[in-house]
RNA sequence: UCCCGAGUAGCUCAGUCGGUAGAGCAGCUGACUGUUAAUCAGCGGGUCGCAGGUUCGAGUCCUGCCUCGGGAGCCA
């Protein structure tokens, strides 16, 4: 359909154009009316003057309820008072689709109501800004790995063998083969693929049936998981800090308007450059004890501990070498301290906490088998995974970055559920 | 699963000591040629989450249940 994107009007002052979009608000003042229209590319104030249009067009203003879809023709006029620098002097206006009693008014609403109307809430300014940042982050993820010679691998969503433990997996019947599970990680599969391609990553939805009710959890979320052959834990952290810094830099570069709309303080983001501070779990516990936490060695860091620790630094940090007992079976033992493993978490500042969990993988067949058996897992289900250690085993490392947590942090919004179009939570499967 | 908190108009909320159900916004009608969540005047709008109990009388007090929100644990 013949029309011009609102975003492109800045360079077309004086031109006659047609815009297609939806009515945001209308204001009338007797013989002049202001209609704000959005089209996904931007927002435009359309000015209708009674003396400049036919009576028929003027009378149509009464039909322009919130979210009515419209075709507006007019002349682009420079106006420094407008956000985009231009407004439209309307010559013709037609309703494409009426909108009666749109439920989301410009005033305040509660979260419950908004998520019940998520399909419509997506149209609001702040939600559009978040969605655009998310899109840029997705694109930056692919660009980063492409530039570094990684191949994308699509790992299965339906799986038989299991990543971590069975307690929080979604199960479904799978023909005659019993239970299948929705993947909660693609990691085991990218380990296989990295022996074929060297540097790989998977990027897809993951599913966790955890009954978590916090601002950091969804039951369905997106995770990007790189895996690198012949990389140790130190190489792994260097990749992570380069990656996180790249994502933030791209957002600062490409999403300035959106971050302004979200009223994001850019200063903490501008400090996100390598290297990130590295602190061992053992040192972190000692430091937290000094800061007043009663965390004991051997316990996993809680959310409050993470926040407390992060306040000591001005950028994301790595906490590395956690106790073996609190971590997954596939992580390689730390030769310098066998109580711990060669892993790391990356904690984002400003209270956002863990955005990455990564590790060097156990590459010794017998040690891995022992860990699988010790955790009560069925070695037969992991036969193919153990094979990777039988046929040319190799040191390798990787990590998983939670995309929604990362987007929430970049946008500076308090809850990750707004970073995905249709969040899945314990009490939400609609819309 | 555990610990808090909340359910009253389309939305956000107030509702005192138990005594006729309220406001703002939204909607509708009208006025206004430069408004940015416009302003001004007027109008309509209720299964007080559900069930039971106490009482002459319950939005309000008691019991049970349901739903939702925040947090914990778990994790990215």
Short mmCIF file of C-alpha atoms in Angstrom, two decimals, chain A:
data_model
loop_
_atom_site.label_atom_id
_atom_site.label_comp_id
_atom_site.label_asym_id
_atom_site.label_seq_id
_atom_site.Cartn_x
_atom_site.Cartn_y
_atom_site.Cartn_z
CA UNK A 1 0.00 0.00 0.00
CA UNK A 2 1.30 3.43 -0.95
CA UNK A 3 2.49 5.28 2.14
CA UNK A 4 5.47 6.75 3.97
CA UNK A 5 6.92 5.57 7.29
CA UNK A 6 6.66 8.22 9.99
CA UNK A 7 10.35 7.73 10.70
CA UNK A 8 11.20 8.90 7.17
CA UNK A 9 9.24 12.20 7.34
CA UNK A 10 12.11 14.22 8.84
CA UNK A 11 13.72 14.61 5.44
CA UNK A 12 10.49 15.36 3.57
CA UNK A 13 9.43 18.79 4.79
CA UNK A 14 7.02 20.31 2.29
CA UNK A 15 6.12 17.00 0.65
CA UNK A 16 2.60 15.61 0.36
CA UNK A 17 2.53 12.18 1.98
CA UNK A 18 0.17 9.46 3.16
CA UNK A 19 0.66 7.81 6.54
CA UNK A 20 -0.96 4.58 7.69
CA UNK A 21 -1.19 3.85 11.40
CA UNK A 22 -3.18 3.92 14.61
CA UNK A 23 -4.61 6.80 16.63
CA UNK A 24 -2.81 7.34 19.94
CA UNK A 25 -4.68 10.40 21.22
CA UNK A 26 -6.92 13.13 19.91
CA UNK A 27 -7.41 16.68 21.17
CA UNK A 28 -9.88 19.14 19.74
CA UNK A 29 -10.10 22.83 20.32
CA UNK A 30 -13.15 24.00 18.42
CA UNK A 31 -11.97 24.45 14.86
CA UNK A 32 -8.56 22.79 15.15
CA UNK A 33 -7.81 19.21 16.11
CA UNK A 34 -4.64 17.31 16.94
CA UNK A 35 -4.44 13.60 16.21
CA UNK A 36 -1.33 11.71 17.26
CA UNK A 37 -0.74 8.68 15.02
CA UNK A 38 1.82 5.90 15.42
CA UNK A 39 2.84 3.34 12.79
CA UNK A 40 5.52 1.27 14.51
CA UNK A 41 8.30 3.40 13.08
CA UNK A 42 7.42 6.51 15.08
CA UNK A 43 4.83 8.98 16.32
CA UNK A 44 3.34 11.86 14.36
CA UNK A 45 1.12 14.77 15.36
CA UNK A 46 -1.44 15.38 12.62
CA UNK A 47 -3.06 18.82 12.66
CA UNK A 48 -6.56 19.13 11.24
CA UNK A 49 -7.81 22.67 10.66
CA UNK A 50 -11.54 22.99 9.95
CA UNK A 51 -11.05 25.60 7.25
CA UNK A 52 -8.54 23.39 5.37
CA UNK A 53 -10.60 20.19 5.06
CA UNK A 54 -14.04 19.22 3.81
CA UNK A 55 -16.94 19.02 6.27
CA UNK A 56 -16.96 15.28 5.67
CA UNK A 57 -13.33 14.90 6.78
CA UNK A 58 -13.92 17.22 9.74
CA UNK A 59 -16.89 15.15 10.91
CA UNK A 60 -14.82 11.96 10.78
CA UNK A 61 -12.73 13.24 13.70
CA UNK A 62 -15.54 12.06 15.97
CA UNK A 63 -14.80 8.45 14.94
CA UNK A 64 -11.14 8.59 15.95
CA UNK A 65 -11.21 6.72 19.23
CA UNK A 66 -7.94 5.45 20.69
CA UNK A 67 -6.32 2.78 18.43
CA UNK A 68 -8.54 3.40 15.41
CA UNK A 69 -6.49 2.51 12.33
CA UNK A 70 -6.35 5.39 9.86
CA UNK A 71 -5.02 6.67 6.58
CA UNK A 72 -3.91 10.29 6.85
CA UNK A 73 -2.81 12.42 3.92
CA UNK A 74 -1.21 15.81 4.33
CA UNK A 75 1.79 18.09 3.98
CA UNK A 76 4.88 17.61 6.14
CA UNK A 77 5.67 20.72 8.15
CA UNK A 78 8.74 21.42 10.27
CA UNK A 79 7.86 22.08 13.90
CA UNK A 80 10.58 22.21 16.55
CA UNK A 81 8.01 21.48 19.28
CA UNK A 82 7.54 17.90 18.00
CA UNK A 83 9.75 14.98 19.00
CA UNK A 84 10.57 14.04 15.40
CA UNK A 85 10.85 17.70 14.37
CA UNK A 86 7.85 17.48 12.02
CA UNK A 87 4.08 17.42 12.06
CA UNK A 88 1.49 16.84 9.37
CA UNK A 89 -1.00 19.40 8.11
CA UNK A 90 -3.90 17.15 7.19
CA UNK A 91 -5.68 17.37 3.85
CA UNK A 92 -7.55 14.07 3.98
CA UNK A 93 -8.29 11.45 6.59
CA UNK A 94 -10.04 8.07 6.47
CA UNK A 95 -10.83 5.38 9.00
CA UNK A 96 -9.51 1.93 8.07
CA UNK A 97 -10.75 0.06 11.13
CA UNK A 98 -12.70 1.48 14.05
CA UNK A 99 -11.73 0.86 17.68
CA UNK A 100 -14.42 0.94 20.34
CA UNK A 101 -13.62 1.08 24.07
CA UNK A 102 -9.92 0.27 23.86
CA UNK A 103 -9.21 -1.10 27.33
CA UNK A 104 -5.82 0.48 27.99
CA UNK A 105 -6.27 4.18 28.64
CA UNK A 106 -3.36 6.63 28.80
CA UNK A 107 -3.67 6.59 32.59
CA UNK A 108 -2.23 4.17 35.11
CA UNK A 109 -3.00 0.45 35.23
CA UNK A 110 -1.98 -2.44 37.45
CA UNK A 111 0.35 -5.17 36.22
CA UNK A 112 -2.32 -7.85 36.41
CA UNK A 113 -4.66 -5.92 34.11
CA UNK A 114 -1.85 -5.04 31.72
CA UNK A 115 -0.65 -8.62 31.33
CA UNK A 116 -4.22 -9.80 30.83
CA UNK A 117 -4.23 -7.36 27.88
CA UNK A 118 -0.64 -8.00 26.83
CA UNK A 119 -1.65 -8.35 23.16
CA UNK A 120 -2.84 -4.71 23.25
CA UNK A 121 -0.35 -3.40 25.79
CA UNK A 122 2.41 -4.17 23.27
CA UNK A 123 1.29 -1.07 21.36
CA UNK A 124 2.21 1.39 24.10
CA UNK A 125 5.29 3.60 23.87
CA UNK A 126 7.35 1.95 26.56
CA UNK A 127 6.59 -1.56 25.35
CA UNK A 128 7.48 -0.61 21.77
CA UNK A 129 10.80 0.78 23.02
CA UNK A 130 11.61 -2.42 24.95
CA UNK A 131 10.70 -4.58 21.94
CA UNK A 132 13.03 -2.57 19.73
CA UNK A 133 15.92 -2.89 22.18
CA UNK A 134 15.26 -6.63 22.35
CA UNK A 135 15.37 -6.85 18.56
CA UNK A 136 18.71 -5.01 18.45
CA UNK A 137 20.15 -7.32 21.11
CA UNK A 138 19.05 -10.38 19.12
CA UNK A 139 20.69 -8.99 16.00
CA UNK A 140 23.86 -8.07 17.92
CA UNK A 141 24.13 -11.61 19.28
CA UNK A 142 24.22 -13.10 15.78
CA UNK A 143 26.59 -10.40 14.52
CA UNK A 144 29.04 -10.89 17.40
CA UNK A 145 29.40 -14.61 16.85
CA UNK A 146 29.41 -14.34 13.08
CA UNK A 147 32.28 -11.85 13.26
CA UNK A 148 34.25 -14.28 15.42
CA UNK A 149 33.87 -17.31 13.18
CA UNK A 150 31.16 -19.12 15.13
CA UNK A 151 28.51 -21.23 13.43
CA UNK A 152 24.95 -21.18 14.70
CA UNK A 153 23.64 -24.65 15.56
CA UNK A 154 19.95 -25.33 16.11
CA UNK A 155 19.71 -27.68 19.08
CA UNK A 156 16.57 -29.73 19.74
CA UNK A 157 13.76 -28.45 21.89
CA UNK A 158 12.34 -31.96 22.42
CA UNK A 159 14.93 -34.03 24.23
CA UNK A 160 15.26 -37.40 25.84
CA UNK A 161 18.38 -37.00 27.91
CA UNK A 162 18.46 -34.26 30.42
CA UNK A 163 20.68 -31.24 31.02
CA UNK A 164 20.73 -30.67 34.71
CA UNK A 165 18.10 -32.40 36.82
CA UNK A 166 14.65 -33.72 36.16
CA UNK A 167 12.77 -31.86 38.88
CA UNK A 168 11.93 -28.82 36.83
CA UNK A 169 11.41 -30.09 33.29
CA UNK A 170 8.23 -29.90 31.26
CA UNK A 171 7.38 -33.43 30.16
CA UNK A 172 5.26 -34.64 27.26
CA UNK A 173 4.36 -38.02 25.76
CA UNK A 174 6.55 -38.92 22.80
CA UNK A 175 4.96 -41.70 20.68
CA UNK A 176 6.23 -45.13 21.79
CA UNK A 177 9.42 -43.79 23.33
CA UNK A 178 8.00 -42.63 26.64
CA UNK A 179 8.64 -39.21 28.07
CA UNK A 180 10.22 -36.35 26.18
CA UNK A 181 11.23 -33.10 27.85
CA UNK A 182 11.31 -29.53 26.66
CA UNK A 183 14.95 -28.47 26.60
CA UNK A 184 16.24 -26.45 29.51
CA UNK A 185 19.62 -26.05 27.82
CA UNK A 186 21.19 -26.80 24.45
CA UNK A 187 24.60 -27.11 26.03
CA UNK A 188 25.19 -30.84 25.74
CA UNK A 189 24.35 -30.66 22.06
CA UNK A 190 26.61 -27.69 21.31
CA UNK A 191 29.42 -29.62 22.98
CA UNK A 192 28.94 -32.30 20.31
CA UNK A 193 28.69 -29.70 17.55
CA UNK A 194 31.82 -27.82 18.62
CA UNK A 195 33.84 -30.99 17.94
CA UNK A 196 32.60 -30.69 14.37
CA UNK A 197 32.74 -26.91 13.83
CA UNK A 198 35.17 -25.60 16.43
CA UNK A 199 33.26 -22.55 17.55
CA UNK A 200 29.47 -22.81 17.77
CA UNK A 201 26.48 -21.32 19.54
CA UNK A 202 22.86 -22.18 19.94
CA UNK A 203 20.17 -19.59 20.53
CA UNK A 204 16.63 -20.53 21.26
CA UNK A 205 13.87 -20.80 23.82
CA UNK A 206 14.45 -22.86 26.93
CA UNK A 207 11.90 -24.17 29.39
CA UNK A 208 12.07 -24.55 33.14
CA UNK A 209 9.18 -25.76 35.23
CA UNK A 210 10.52 -24.03 38.31
CA UNK A 211 7.83 -22.55 40.50
CA UNK A 212 9.80 -19.36 40.71
CA UNK A 213 8.02 -16.13 41.52
CA UNK A 214 10.61 -13.43 41.17
CA UNK A 215 11.40 -10.55 38.87
CA UNK A 216 14.25 -12.60 37.37
CA UNK A 217 12.34 -15.73 36.28
CA UNK A 218 10.19 -16.91 33.41
CA UNK A 219 9.22 -20.50 32.64
CA UNK A 220 10.04 -19.92 28.95
CA UNK A 221 13.00 -17.71 28.15
CA UNK A 222 15.68 -17.27 25.49
CA UNK A 223 19.26 -18.24 26.06
CA UNK A 224 22.34 -17.98 23.87
CA UNK A 225 24.94 -20.67 24.51
CA UNK A 226 28.36 -20.51 22.83
CA UNK A 227 30.71 -23.47 23.08
CA UNK A 228 34.39 -23.29 22.07
CA UNK A 229 36.82 -26.14 21.40
CA UNK A 230 40.30 -25.82 22.90
CA UNK A 231 39.25 -23.02 25.23
CA UNK A 232 39.83 -23.05 28.97
CA UNK A 233 37.98 -21.23 31.71
CA UNK A 234 40.08 -18.07 31.31
CA UNK A 235 39.43 -17.98 27.54
CA UNK A 236 35.77 -18.43 28.38
CA UNK A 237 35.63 -15.36 30.63
CA UNK A 238 37.44 -13.24 28.04
CA UNK A 239 34.79 -14.21 25.50
CA UNK A 240 32.03 -13.38 27.96
CA UNK A 241 33.29 -9.90 28.80
CA UNK A 242 33.82 -9.10 25.12
CA UNK A 243 30.32 -10.38 24.34
CA UNK A 244 28.49 -8.53 27.12
CA UNK A 245 30.38 -5.31 26.36
CA UNK A 246 29.51 -5.66 22.66
CA UNK A 247 25.80 -6.06 23.38
CA UNK A 248 25.76 -2.99 25.63
CA UNK A 249 27.78 -0.91 23.16
CA UNK A 250 25.42 -1.84 20.31
CA UNK A 251 22.41 -0.86 22.41
CA UNK A 252 23.99 2.49 23.29
CA UNK A 253 24.80 3.06 19.64
CA UNK A 254 21.56 1.89 18.02
CA UNK A 255 18.89 2.37 20.68
CA UNK A 256 19.51 5.91 21.92
CA UNK A 257 15.89 6.94 21.30
CA UNK A 258 14.46 3.87 22.97
CA UNK A 259 16.71 4.17 26.03
CA UNK A 260 15.65 7.81 26.34
CA UNK A 261 11.99 6.80 26.13
CA UNK A 262 12.70 4.30 28.93
CA UNK A 263 14.50 7.03 30.92
CA UNK A 264 17.54 4.78 31.25
CA UNK A 265 20.57 6.27 33.03
CA UNK A 266 23.32 5.65 30.48
CA UNK A 267 26.31 6.22 32.78
CA UNK A 268 26.38 2.68 34.25
CA UNK A 269 26.09 1.21 30.74
CA UNK A 270 28.94 3.35 29.41
CA UNK A 271 31.23 1.83 32.05
CA UNK A 272 30.65 -1.70 30.68
CA UNK A 273 34.04 -2.38 29.04
CA UNK A 274 36.55 -5.21 29.50
CA UNK A 275 38.13 -6.39 31.65
CA UNK A 276 35.49 -7.28 34.24
CA UNK A 277 36.74 -7.85 37.79
CA UNK A 278 37.25 -11.54 38.66
CA UNK A 279 36.76 -12.83 42.17
CA UNK A 280 36.87 -16.43 43.34
CA UNK A 281 33.91 -17.88 45.18
CA UNK A 282 36.12 -18.42 48.23
CA UNK A 283 37.21 -14.77 48.26
CA UNK A 284 33.63 -13.66 47.63
CA UNK A 285 32.42 -15.51 50.71
CA UNK A 286 35.14 -13.85 52.83
CA UNK A 287 34.27 -10.43 51.40
CA UNK A 288 30.55 -10.95 51.95
CA UNK A 289 31.20 -11.98 55.54
CA UNK A 290 33.10 -8.70 56.02
CA UNK A 291 30.11 -6.87 54.53
CA UNK A 292 27.76 -8.47 57.04
CA UNK A 293 26.43 -11.57 55.23
CA UNK A 294 26.33 -14.82 57.22
CA UNK A 295 26.96 -16.93 54.08
CA UNK A 296 29.02 -20.05 54.87
CA UNK A 297 31.54 -21.65 52.48
CA UNK A 298 29.72 -24.32 50.48
CA UNK A 299 26.41 -22.46 50.15
CA UNK A 300 25.35 -20.92 46.87
CA UNK A 301 25.18 -17.13 46.71
CA UNK A 302 21.66 -15.79 47.24
CA UNK A 303 20.16 -12.85 45.40
CA UNK A 304 20.94 -10.48 48.27
CA UNK A 305 24.54 -11.70 48.39
CA UNK A 306 24.93 -11.03 44.66
CA UNK A 307 23.57 -7.50 45.00
CA UNK A 308 25.79 -6.78 48.00
CA UNK A 309 28.87 -8.02 46.18
CA UNK A 310 28.11 -6.12 42.97
CA UNK A 311 27.82 -2.83 44.85
CA UNK A 312 31.58 -3.05 45.42
CA UNK A 313 32.24 -2.69 41.68
CA UNK A 314 31.32 -0.29 38.88
CA UNK A 315 30.78 -2.86 36.12
CA UNK A 316 29.74 -6.50 35.70
CA UNK A 317 31.84 -9.00 37.65
CA UNK A 318 32.84 -12.64 37.40
CA UNK A 319 32.55 -14.93 40.40
CA UNK A 320 34.48 -18.10 39.65
CA UNK A 321 35.34 -21.52 41.05
CA UNK A 322 32.22 -22.46 43.02
CA UNK A 323 32.04 -25.52 45.28
CA UNK A 324 31.57 -28.70 43.26
CA UNK A 325 28.51 -29.74 45.29
CA UNK A 326 26.34 -26.78 44.26
CA UNK A 327 27.17 -27.03 40.56
CA UNK A 328 26.29 -29.30 37.62
CA UNK A 329 27.95 -32.66 36.91
CA UNK A 330 29.58 -31.61 33.63
CA UNK A 331 31.82 -28.89 35.09
CA UNK A 332 35.53 -29.64 35.23
CA UNK A 333 37.20 -29.95 38.59
CA UNK A 334 39.61 -27.15 39.54
CA UNK A 335 43.10 -28.72 39.66
CA UNK A 336 44.27 -26.01 42.09
CA UNK A 337 41.44 -26.66 44.55
CA UNK A 338 39.54 -29.93 44.00
CA UNK A 339 36.71 -28.77 46.27
CA UNK A 340 35.76 -26.38 43.43
CA UNK A 341 35.08 -26.42 39.69
CA UNK A 342 36.30 -24.32 36.75
CA UNK A 343 33.13 -22.32 36.35
CA UNK A 344 32.03 -18.71 36.53
CA UNK A 345 28.91 -16.62 36.83
CA UNK A 346 28.70 -13.13 35.41
CA UNK A 347 26.76 -10.73 37.63
CA UNK A 348 25.29 -7.55 36.17
CA UNK A 349 25.36 -4.41 38.30
CA UNK A 350 22.46 -2.29 39.61
CA UNK A 351 20.86 -5.31 41.29
CA UNK A 352 20.24 -7.28 38.08
CA UNK A 353 22.46 -10.17 39.17
CA UNK A 354 23.30 -13.32 37.28
CA UNK A 355 23.08 -12.97 33.51
CA UNK A 356 25.62 -15.70 32.63
CA UNK A 357 26.57 -19.10 33.97
CA UNK A 358 29.52 -20.80 32.30
CA UNK A 359 32.24 -23.38 32.78
CA UNK A 360 35.03 -25.43 31.37
CA UNK A 361 33.57 -28.89 30.76
CA UNK A 362 34.80 -32.16 32.19
CA UNK A 363 36.69 -33.74 29.27
CA UNK A 364 37.87 -36.94 30.99
CA UNK A 365 35.59 -39.89 30.26
CA UNK A 366 35.97 -41.73 33.55
CA UNK A 367 35.66 -38.66 35.76
CA UNK A 368 32.53 -37.58 33.86
CA UNK A 369 30.99 -41.04 34.16
CA UNK A 370 31.70 -41.00 37.90
CA UNK A 371 29.97 -37.62 38.26
CA UNK A 372 26.94 -38.83 36.30
CA UNK A 373 26.64 -41.92 38.48
CA UNK A 374 27.22 -39.94 41.67
CA UNK A 375 24.27 -37.72 40.81
CA UNK A 376 22.04 -40.73 40.28
CA UNK A 377 21.64 -40.07 36.54
CA UNK A 378 21.28 -42.91 34.03
CA UNK A 379 24.62 -43.33 32.15
CA UNK A 380 22.78 -44.94 29.21
CA UNK A 381 20.90 -41.70 28.53
CA UNK A 382 24.26 -39.92 28.38
CA UNK A 383 25.95 -42.48 26.13
CA UNK A 384 26.31 -40.08 23.21
CA UNK A 385 27.60 -37.36 25.54
CA UNK A 386 30.23 -39.71 26.99
CA UNK A 387 31.26 -40.66 23.42
CA UNK A 388 32.56 -37.11 22.97
CA UNK A 389 35.22 -38.02 25.57
CA UNK A 390 36.06 -41.33 23.86
CA UNK A 391 36.79 -40.08 20.37
CA UNK A 392 39.41 -37.33 20.50
CA UNK A 393 38.45 -35.61 23.72
CA UNK A 394 39.45 -31.95 23.97
CA UNK A 395 39.36 -29.13 26.48
CA UNK A 396 36.33 -26.95 25.83
CA UNK A 397 34.28 -24.29 27.53
CA UNK A 398 31.04 -22.43 27.10
CA UNK A 399 28.35 -20.46 28.80
CA UNK A 400 24.70 -19.47 28.69
CA UNK A 401 23.48 -15.87 28.66
CA UNK A 402 19.88 -15.15 29.64
CA UNK A 403 18.56 -12.77 27.01
CA UNK A 404 15.58 -11.43 28.97
CA UNK A 405 17.74 -10.65 32.00
CA UNK A 406 20.22 -8.90 29.74
CA UNK A 407 17.52 -6.86 27.99
CA UNK A 408 15.93 -5.92 31.33
CA UNK A 409 19.30 -4.69 32.58
CA UNK A 410 20.07 -2.70 29.42
CA UNK A 411 16.58 -1.16 29.48
CA UNK A 412 16.73 -0.53 33.22
CA UNK A 413 13.30 -2.02 33.85
CA UNK A 414 12.56 -3.82 37.12
CA UNK A 415 10.95 -7.07 35.89
CA UNK A 416 12.05 -9.34 33.03
CA UNK A 417 8.49 -10.24 32.03
CA UNK A 418 8.19 -6.98 30.07
CA UNK A 419 11.18 -7.90 27.88
CA UNK A 420 9.35 -10.67 25.99
CA UNK A 421 6.16 -10.19 23.98
CA UNK A 422 4.18 -12.95 25.64
CA UNK A 423 5.78 -13.97 28.94
CA UNK A 424 5.18 -17.43 30.35
CA UNK A 425 4.95 -17.56 34.12
CA UNK A 426 3.44 -19.98 36.63
CA UNK A 427 0.11 -18.16 36.63
CA UNK A 428 0.14 -16.93 33.07
CA UNK A 429 -0.55 -18.80 29.84
CA UNK A 430 -2.88 -16.15 28.34
CA UNK A 431 -2.69 -14.42 25.94
#
